[in-house]
PDB file of C-alpha atoms in Angstrom:
ATOM      1  CA  MET A 120     -73.110 -72.450   6.842  1.00  0.00           C
ATOM      2  CA  GLN A 121     -72.886 -73.297   3.143  1.00  0.00           C
ATOM      3  CA  ALA A 122     -70.303 -71.835   0.777  1.00  0.00           C
ATOM      4  CA  MET A 123     -69.880 -71.647  -2.973  1.00  0.00           C
ATOM      5  CA  ILE A 124     -66.549 -71.046  -4.691  1.00  0.00           C
ATOM      6  CA  LEU A 125     -66.703 -69.586  -8.190  1.00  0.00           C
ATOM      7  CA  ALA A 126     -64.238 -71.501 -10.346  1.00  0.00           C
ATOM      8  CA  ALA A 127     -65.834 -71.735 -13.794  1.00  0.00           C
ATOM      9  CA  GLY A 128     -63.992 -68.886 -15.516  1.00  0.00           C
ATOM     10  CA  LEU A 129     -61.576 -69.209 -18.422  1.00  0.00           C
ATOM     11  CA  GLY A 130     -58.752 -67.380 -16.654  1.00  0.00           C
ATOM     12  CA  SER A 131     -58.014 -65.398 -19.818  1.00  0.00           C
ATOM     13  CA  ARG A 132     -55.981 -62.708 -18.031  1.00  0.00           C
ATOM     14  CA  MET A 133     -53.735 -65.404 -16.578  1.00  0.00           C
ATOM     15  CA  ARG A 134     -52.631 -66.854 -19.918  1.00  0.00           C
ATOM     16  CA  PRO A 135     -50.395 -68.606 -20.830  1.00  0.00           C
ATOM     17  CA  LEU A 136     -50.476 -70.165 -17.337  1.00  0.00           C
ATOM     18  CA  THR A 137     -54.104 -71.190 -17.800  1.00  0.00           C
ATOM     19  CA  ASP A 138     -53.726 -72.683 -21.273  1.00  0.00           C
ATOM     20  CA  HIS A 139     -53.591 -76.169 -19.744  1.00  0.00           C
ATOM     21  CA  THR A 140     -54.458 -75.564 -16.069  1.00  0.00           C
ATOM     22  CA  PRO A 141     -57.627 -73.989 -14.615  1.00  0.00           C
ATOM     23  CA  LYS A 142     -56.812 -70.857 -12.651  1.00  0.00           C
ATOM     24  CA  PRO A 143     -57.969 -72.228  -9.251  1.00  0.00           C
ATOM     25  CA  LEU A 144     -55.377 -75.011  -9.542  1.00  0.00           C
ATOM     26  CA  LEU A 145     -52.416 -72.764 -10.292  1.00  0.00           C
ATOM     27  CA  PRO A 146     -49.801 -73.385  -7.583  1.00  0.00           C
ATOM     28  CA  VAL A 147     -49.007 -70.652  -5.077  1.00  0.00           C
ATOM     29  CA  ALA A 148     -46.036 -71.421  -2.843  1.00  0.00           C
ATOM     30  CA  GLY A 149     -46.443 -75.126  -3.573  1.00  0.00           C
ATOM     31  CA  LYS A 150     -50.208 -75.443  -3.156  1.00  0.00           C
ATOM     32  CA  PRO A 151     -53.177 -74.741  -5.454  1.00  0.00           C
ATOM     33  CA  LEU A 152     -55.009 -71.492  -4.805  1.00  0.00           C
ATOM     34  CA  LEU A 153     -58.233 -73.482  -4.470  1.00  0.00           C
ATOM     35  CA  GLU A 154     -56.791 -75.532  -1.620  1.00  0.00           C
ATOM     36  CA  TYR A 155     -56.081 -72.396   0.410  1.00  0.00           C
ATOM     37  CA  GLN A 156     -59.693 -71.295  -0.108  1.00  0.00           C
ATOM     38  CA  ILE A 157     -61.080 -74.641   1.003  1.00  0.00           C
ATOM     39  CA  GLU A 158     -58.855 -74.782   4.093  1.00  0.00           C
ATOM     40  CA  ARG A 159     -59.914 -71.321   5.225  1.00  0.00           C
ATOM     41  CA  LEU A 160     -63.593 -72.132   4.754  1.00  0.00           C
ATOM     42  CA  VAL A 161     -63.219 -75.351   6.738  1.00  0.00           C
ATOM     43  CA  ASN A 162     -61.417 -73.489   9.521  1.00  0.00           C
ATOM     44  CA  ALA A 163     -64.237 -70.924   9.588  1.00  0.00           C
ATOM     45  CA  GLY A 164     -66.788 -73.636  10.346  1.00  0.00           C
ATOM     46  CA  VAL A 165     -68.434 -74.012   6.949  1.00  0.00           C
ATOM     47  CA  ASP A 166     -70.527 -77.205   6.758  1.00  0.00           C
ATOM     48  CA  SER A 167     -70.409 -77.777   2.996  1.00  0.00           C
ATOM     49  CA  ILE A 168     -68.778 -76.308  -0.112  1.00  0.00           C
ATOM     50  CA  LEU A 169     -69.988 -76.239  -3.699  1.00  0.00           C
ATOM     51  CA  ILE A 170     -67.601 -75.348  -6.527  1.00  0.00           C
ATOM     52  CA  ASN A 171     -68.917 -74.403  -9.950  1.00  0.00           C
ATOM     53  CA  VAL A 172     -66.669 -75.595 -12.764  1.00  0.00           C
ATOM     54  CA  SER A 173     -66.563 -75.392 -16.545  1.00  0.00           C
ATOM     55  CA  TYR A 174     -63.176 -74.730 -18.163  1.00  0.00           C
ATOM     56  CA  LEU A 175     -60.901 -77.789 -17.710  1.00  0.00           C
ATOM     57  CA  ALA A 176     -63.421 -79.024 -15.159  1.00  0.00           C
ATOM     58  CA  ASN A 177     -62.022 -82.559 -15.144  1.00  0.00           C
ATOM     59  CA  GLN A 178     -58.818 -81.314 -13.502  1.00  0.00           C
ATOM     60  CA  ILE A 179     -60.715 -79.692 -10.635  1.00  0.00           C
ATOM     61  CA  ASP A 180     -62.862 -82.809 -10.349  1.00  0.00           C
ATOM     62  CA  ASP A 181     -59.745 -84.985 -10.092  1.00  0.00           C
ATOM     63  CA  PHE A 182     -58.201 -82.663  -7.505  1.00  0.00           C
ATOM     64  CA  ILE A 183     -61.271 -82.654  -5.262  1.00  0.00           C
ATOM     65  CA  HIS A 184     -61.632 -86.427  -5.413  1.00  0.00           C
ATOM     66  CA  SER A 185     -57.934 -86.986  -4.717  1.00  0.00           C
ATOM     67  CA  ARG A 186     -58.209 -85.636  -1.173  1.00  0.00           C
ATOM     68  CA  ASP A 187     -60.014 -86.691   1.983  1.00  0.00           C
ATOM     69  CA  TRP A 188     -61.736 -83.441   2.932  1.00  0.00           C
ATOM     70  CA  PRO A 189     -63.292 -83.018   6.406  1.00  0.00           C
ATOM     71  CA  ILE A 190     -66.566 -81.637   4.973  1.00  0.00           C
ATOM     72  CA  PRO A 191     -68.644 -82.453   1.871  1.00  0.00           C
ATOM     73  CA  ILE A 192     -67.408 -80.721  -1.294  1.00  0.00           C
ATOM     74  CA  GLY A 193     -69.557 -80.898  -4.401  1.00  0.00           C
ATOM     75  CA  LEU A 194     -69.124 -79.724  -7.974  1.00  0.00           C
ATOM     76  CA  SER A 195     -71.645 -77.967 -10.182  1.00  0.00           C
ATOM     77  CA  HIS A 196     -70.706 -78.537 -13.821  1.00  0.00           C
ATOM     78  CA  GLU A 197     -71.581 -75.808 -16.311  1.00  0.00           C
ATOM     79  CA  GLU A 198     -71.410 -76.917 -19.927  1.00  0.00           C
ATOM     80  CA  HIS A 199     -71.758 -73.314 -21.081  1.00  0.00           C
ATOM     81  CA  PRO A 200     -70.798 -70.135 -19.185  1.00  0.00           C
ATOM     82  CA  LEU A 201     -73.714 -69.125 -16.965  1.00  0.00           C
ATOM     83  CA  GLU A 202     -72.163 -66.029 -15.318  1.00  0.00           C
ATOM     84  CA  THR A 203     -72.081 -65.744 -11.525  1.00  0.00           C
ATOM     85  CA  ALA A 204     -75.798 -65.435 -10.755  1.00  0.00           C
ATOM     86  CA  GLY A 205     -76.576 -68.051 -13.392  1.00  0.00           C
ATOM     87  CA  GLY A 206     -74.255 -70.476 -11.648  1.00  0.00           C
ATOM     88  CA  ILE A 207     -75.975 -69.859  -8.307  1.00  0.00           C
ATOM     89  CA  GLN A 208     -79.347 -70.186 -10.015  1.00  0.00           C
ATOM     90  CA  LYS A 209     -78.459 -73.600 -11.443  1.00  0.00           C
ATOM     91  CA  ALA A 210     -77.067 -74.844  -8.132  1.00  0.00           C
ATOM     92  CA  LEU A 211     -80.235 -73.820  -6.288  1.00  0.00           C
ATOM     93  CA  GLU A 212     -82.576 -75.334  -8.866  1.00  0.00           C
ATOM     94  CA  GLN A 213     -80.659 -78.618  -8.967  1.00  0.00           C
ATOM     95  CA  GLY A 214     -80.654 -78.912  -5.179  1.00  0.00           C
ATOM     96  CA  ASN A 215     -76.913 -78.428  -4.763  1.00  0.00           C
ATOM     97  CA  LEU A 216     -77.476 -75.412  -2.503  1.00  0.00           C
ATOM     98  CA  ASP A 217     -79.980 -75.183   0.352  1.00  0.00           C
ATOM     99  CA  PRO A 218     -82.576 -72.488  -0.507  1.00  0.00           C
ATOM    100  CA  GLY A 219     -83.283 -72.025   3.182  1.00  0.00           C
ATOM    101  CA  LYS A 220     -79.777 -70.865   4.114  1.00  0.00           C
ATOM    102  CA  PRO A 221     -77.638 -67.870   3.105  1.00  0.00           C
ATOM    103  CA  ILE A 222     -74.867 -68.582   0.612  1.00  0.00           C
ATOM    104  CA  LEU A 223     -71.300 -67.590   1.416  1.00  0.00           C
ATOM    105  CA  LEU A 224     -70.025 -66.753  -2.057  1.00  0.00           C
ATOM    106  CA  ILE A 225     -66.316 -66.443  -2.847  1.00  0.00           C
ATOM    107  CA  ASN A 226     -64.483 -65.737  -6.072  1.00  0.00           C
ATOM    108  CA  GLY A 227     -61.996 -68.521  -6.707  1.00  0.00           C
ATOM    109  CA  ASP A 228     -59.253 -66.124  -7.786  1.00  0.00           C
ATOM    110  CA  ILE A 229     -58.899 -63.872  -4.746  1.00  0.00           C
ATOM    111  CA  TRP A 230     -56.708 -63.962  -1.670  1.00  0.00           C
ATOM    112  CA  CYS A 231     -57.989 -62.309   1.463  1.00  0.00           C
ATOM    113  CA  ASP A 232     -57.318 -62.441   5.201  1.00  0.00           C
ATOM    114  CA  TYR A 233     -60.980 -61.846   6.024  1.00  0.00           C
ATOM    115  CA  ASN A 234     -62.411 -64.144   8.702  1.00  0.00           C
ATOM    116  CA  PHE A 235     -65.198 -66.047   6.951  1.00  0.00           C
ATOM    117  CA  SER A 236     -66.746 -67.050  10.278  1.00  0.00           C
ATOM    118  CA  ASN A 237     -68.061 -63.466  10.545  1.00  0.00           C
ATOM    119  CA  LEU A 238     -70.494 -64.266   7.733  1.00  0.00           C
ATOM    120  CA  SER A 239     -72.681 -66.859   9.416  1.00  0.00           C
ATOM    121  CA  GLU A 240     -75.851 -64.706   9.319  1.00  0.00           C
ATOM    122  CA  LEU A 241     -77.204 -61.832   7.266  1.00  0.00           C
ATOM    123  CA  PRO A 242     -77.803 -58.513   9.053  1.00  0.00           C
ATOM    124  CA  PRO A 243     -81.484 -57.652   9.692  1.00  0.00           C
ATOM    125  CA  HIS A 244     -83.402 -56.568   6.569  1.00  0.00           C
ATOM    126  CA  SER A 245     -80.436 -57.416   4.325  1.00  0.00           C
ATOM    127  CA  SER A 246     -80.659 -59.609   1.230  1.00  0.00           C
ATOM    128  CA  GLY A 247     -76.920 -59.496   0.686  1.00  0.00           C
ATOM    129  CA  HIS A 248     -73.853 -58.477   2.669  1.00  0.00           C
ATOM    130  CA  LEU A 249     -70.751 -57.473   0.708  1.00  0.00           C
ATOM    131  CA  ILE A 250     -67.166 -57.380   1.887  1.00  0.00           C
ATOM    132  CA  LEU A 251     -65.683 -54.239   0.362  1.00  0.00           C
ATOM    133  CA  THR A 252     -62.024 -53.332   0.233  1.00  0.00           C
ATOM    134  CA  HIS A 253     -59.618 -50.587  -0.823  1.00  0.00           C
ATOM    135  CA  ASN A 254     -59.614 -49.615  -4.474  1.00  0.00           C
ATOM    136  CA  PRO A 255     -56.646 -51.241  -6.258  1.00  0.00           C
ATOM    137  CA  GLN A 256     -54.799 -49.608  -9.129  1.00  0.00           C
ATOM    138  CA  HIS A 257     -56.792 -51.575 -11.692  1.00  0.00           C
ATOM    139  CA  ASN A 258     -60.130 -50.378 -10.192  1.00  0.00           C
ATOM    140  CA  PRO A 259     -59.433 -46.886  -8.791  1.00  0.00           C
ATOM    141  CA  ASP A 260     -63.061 -45.702  -8.706  1.00  0.00           C
ATOM    142  CA  GLY A 261     -64.452 -48.699  -6.835  1.00  0.00           C
ATOM    143  CA  ASP A 262     -67.675 -50.628  -7.423  1.00  0.00           C
ATOM    144  CA  PHE A 263     -70.077 -49.444  -4.720  1.00  0.00           C
ATOM    145  CA  LEU A 264     -70.564 -46.717  -2.126  1.00  0.00           C
ATOM    146  CA  LEU A 265     -70.568 -47.737   1.537  1.00  0.00           C
ATOM    147  CA  ALA A 266     -72.563 -45.481   3.856  1.00  0.00           C
ATOM    148  CA  GLY A 267     -71.887 -44.837   7.512  1.00  0.00           C
ATOM    149  CA  ASP A 268     -74.964 -46.855   8.466  1.00  0.00           C
ATOM    150  CA  GLY A 269     -73.611 -49.941   6.700  1.00  0.00           C
ATOM    151  CA  THR A 270     -75.875 -49.773   3.667  1.00  0.00           C
ATOM    152  CA  VAL A 271     -74.379 -50.212   0.204  1.00  0.00           C
ATOM    153  CA  HIS A 272     -75.371 -48.045  -2.758  1.00  0.00           C
ATOM    154  CA  PRO A 273     -74.607 -48.062  -6.486  1.00  0.00           C
ATOM    155  CA  LYS A 274     -71.999 -45.481  -7.415  1.00  0.00           C
ATOM    156  CA  ARG A 275     -74.431 -43.282  -9.359  1.00  0.00           C
ATOM    157  CA  ALA A 276     -77.526 -43.809  -7.254  1.00  0.00           C
ATOM    158  CA  GLN A 277     -79.793 -41.216  -5.698  1.00  0.00           C
ATOM    159  CA  ILE A 278     -78.606 -41.400  -2.103  1.00  0.00           C
ATOM    160  CA  PRO A 279     -81.164 -40.803   0.680  1.00  0.00           C
ATOM    161  CA  SER A 280     -80.547 -37.437   2.336  1.00  0.00           C
ATOM    162  CA  GLN A 281     -80.143 -39.001   5.780  1.00  0.00           C
ATOM    163  CA  VAL A 282     -77.235 -41.156   4.590  1.00  0.00           C
ATOM    164  CA  ASP A 283     -73.749 -39.709   4.927  1.00  0.00           C
ATOM    165  CA  SER A 284     -70.086 -40.708   5.065  1.00  0.00           C
ATOM    166  CA  MET A 285     -70.171 -42.323   1.637  1.00  0.00           C
ATOM    167  CA  ILE A 286     -66.982 -44.192   0.712  1.00  0.00           C
ATOM    168  CA  PRO A 287     -66.306 -45.629  -2.770  1.00  0.00           C
ATOM    169  CA  LEU A 288     -64.915 -49.142  -2.362  1.00  0.00           C
ATOM    170  CA  THR A 289     -64.202 -52.253  -4.421  1.00  0.00           C
ATOM    171  CA  PHE A 290     -66.217 -55.456  -4.104  1.00  0.00           C
ATOM    172  CA  SER A 291     -63.792 -58.064  -2.784  1.00  0.00           C
ATOM    173  CA  GLY A 292     -65.535 -61.057  -4.332  1.00  0.00           C
ATOM    174  CA  ILE A 293     -66.754 -62.190  -0.894  1.00  0.00           C
ATOM    175  CA  SER A 294     -70.421 -61.929   0.019  1.00  0.00           C
ATOM    176  CA  LEU A 295     -73.238 -63.538   1.949  1.00  0.00           C
ATOM    177  CA  LEU A 296     -76.378 -63.733  -0.169  1.00  0.00           C
ATOM    178  CA  ALA A 297     -79.977 -64.652   0.541  1.00  0.00           C
ATOM    179  CA  PRO A 298     -80.993 -67.334  -1.990  1.00  0.00           C
ATOM    180  CA  GLU A 299     -84.175 -65.413  -2.823  1.00  0.00           C
ATOM    181  CA  LEU A 300     -82.015 -62.593  -4.203  1.00  0.00           C
ATOM    182  CA  ILE A 301     -81.345 -64.789  -7.248  1.00  0.00           C
ATOM    183  CA  PRO A 302     -84.281 -64.986  -9.697  1.00  0.00           C
ATOM    184  CA  SER A 303     -85.343 -68.349 -11.061  1.00  0.00           C
ATOM    185  CA  SER A 304     -84.338 -69.416 -14.548  1.00  0.00           C
ATOM    186  CA  GLN A 305     -87.974 -68.966 -15.598  1.00  0.00           C
ATOM    187  CA  GLN A 306     -87.863 -65.340 -14.474  1.00  0.00           C
ATOM    188  CA  GLN A 307     -84.431 -64.605 -15.925  1.00  0.00           C
ATOM    189  CA  PRO A 308     -82.716 -67.375 -17.898  1.00  0.00           C
ATOM    190  CA  PRO A 309     -78.920 -67.667 -17.885  1.00  0.00           C
ATOM    191  CA  PRO A 310     -76.391 -66.379 -18.573  1.00  0.00           C
ATOM    192  CA  LEU A 311     -77.102 -64.081 -15.642  1.00  0.00           C
ATOM    193  CA  ALA A 312     -74.603 -61.665 -14.110  1.00  0.00           C
ATOM    194  CA  LEU A 313     -74.581 -60.895 -10.392  1.00  0.00           C
ATOM    195  CA  GLY A 314     -73.572 -57.220 -10.605  1.00  0.00           C
ATOM    196  CA  PRO A 315     -76.892 -55.859 -11.939  1.00  0.00           C
ATOM    197  CA  ILE A 316     -78.811 -57.883  -9.340  1.00  0.00           C
ATOM    198  CA  LEU A 317     -76.716 -56.436  -6.518  1.00  0.00           C
ATOM    199  CA  ARG A 318     -77.064 -52.892  -7.844  1.00  0.00           C
ATOM    200  CA  SER A 319     -80.837 -53.200  -8.200  1.00  0.00           C
ATOM    201  CA  ALA A 320     -81.166 -54.552  -4.667  1.00  0.00           C
ATOM    202  CA  ALA A 321     -78.834 -51.829  -3.371  1.00  0.00           C
ATOM    203  CA  GLU A 322     -81.100 -49.165  -4.881  1.00  0.00           C
ATOM    204  CA  LEU A 323     -83.903 -50.614  -2.753  1.00  0.00           C
ATOM    205  CA  GLY A 324     -81.779 -50.492   0.406  1.00  0.00           C
ATOM    206  CA  LEU A 325     -81.496 -54.281   0.610  1.00  0.00           C
ATOM    207  CA  ILE A 326     -77.702 -54.599   0.480  1.00  0.00           C
ATOM    208  CA  THR A 327     -75.361 -54.053   3.418  1.00  0.00           C
ATOM    209  CA  GLY A 328     -71.606 -54.185   3.596  1.00  0.00           C
ATOM    210  CA  GLU A 329     -68.452 -53.610   5.566  1.00  0.00           C
ATOM    211  CA  HIS A 330     -65.035 -52.163   4.823  1.00  0.00           C
ATOM    212  CA  PHE A 331     -62.324 -54.791   5.187  1.00  0.00           C
ATOM    213  CA  GLU A 332     -58.947 -53.115   5.640  1.00  0.00           C
ATOM    214  CA  GLY A 333     -56.750 -56.216   5.762  1.00  0.00           C
ATOM    215  CA  TYR A 334     -54.804 -57.850   2.948  1.00  0.00           C
ATOM    216  CA  TRP A 335     -56.752 -58.542  -0.238  1.00  0.00           C
ATOM    217  CA  LEU A 336     -55.560 -59.379  -3.734  1.00  0.00           C
ATOM    218  CA  ASP A 337     -57.334 -60.117  -6.992  1.00  0.00           C
ATOM    219  CA  VAL A 338     -55.086 -62.917  -8.250  1.00  0.00           C
ATOM    220  CA  GLY A 339     -56.054 -62.345 -11.856  1.00  0.00           C
ATOM    221  CA  THR A 340     -52.726 -61.955 -13.654  1.00  0.00           C
ATOM    222  CA  PRO A 341     -49.340 -63.724 -13.608  1.00  0.00           C
ATOM    223  CA  GLU A 342     -47.831 -60.650 -11.933  1.00  0.00           C
ATOM    224  CA  ARG A 343     -50.312 -60.740  -9.055  1.00  0.00           C
ATOM    225  CA  LEU A 344     -49.862 -64.495  -8.709  1.00  0.00           C
ATOM    226  CA  GLN A 345     -46.138 -63.863  -8.252  1.00  0.00           C
ATOM    227  CA  GLU A 346     -46.895 -61.100  -5.738  1.00  0.00           C
ATOM    228  CA  LEU A 347     -49.004 -63.495  -3.677  1.00  0.00           C
ATOM    229  CA  GLU A 348     -46.363 -66.222  -3.799  1.00  0.00           C
ATOM    230  CA  GLU A 349     -43.721 -63.814  -2.522  1.00  0.00           C
ATOM    231  CA  LYS A 350     -46.019 -62.710   0.323  1.00  0.00           C
ATOM    232  CA  ILE A 351     -46.732 -66.291   1.415  1.00  0.00           C
ATOM    233  CA  LEU A 352     -43.089 -67.355   1.258  1.00  0.00           C
ATOM    234  CA  LYS A 353     -42.024 -64.260   3.185  1.00  0.00           C
ATOM    235  CA  GLY A 354     -44.588 -65.083   5.876  1.00  0.00           C
ATOM    236  CA  ARG A 355     -43.020 -68.522   6.312  1.00  0.00           C
ATOM    237  CA  GLU A 356     -39.560 -67.113   7.020  1.00  0.00           C
TER     238      GLU A 356
END
């Protein structure tokens, strides 16, 4: 099982904390957020991890090379912002990701209790499996609709008549993607966003998902970073 952590963003919403530190390295209860992500992936049985980096990339590079990790961890440097799908595209074309295996994709700025070991294989006939969660205050309308049969649909799509029990939910930033879902750079050059690709595939019935009802947090602002720190420290009491 191969994983990719998205860590190339500027962290603009987290300023001033990210003026001199990349968001994945911001400390949470004494440890960088990125380290928690890596530990959970290792514990889930992931064989290798790739991290895309851009903003203050040298700091993430130094952090990764300062530790003796139990599995290979590589870095994919992006000189210019490529967007999420563009970052995957580059990693595939440069041989940093195996095109024959699904990609466990994780946003570098989320915290979630989801068990990553559940994402070892894609469901039948699925090109992408999304972990969806409750709609937070900052995204009350959600991102996708989850049907009772496990298929995922765009919010404004024409839903097949046989599909019912539609629930609007928020994309958690955790997914398992088939590499062939991502077009080549010749087909669609970067920057290339992932959202439109997922919505187009969902319209074709190629995206599945599940509703995760455990703890999830988009650690995108100083206030949410503080919320997460308080939760972790409370759990240690």
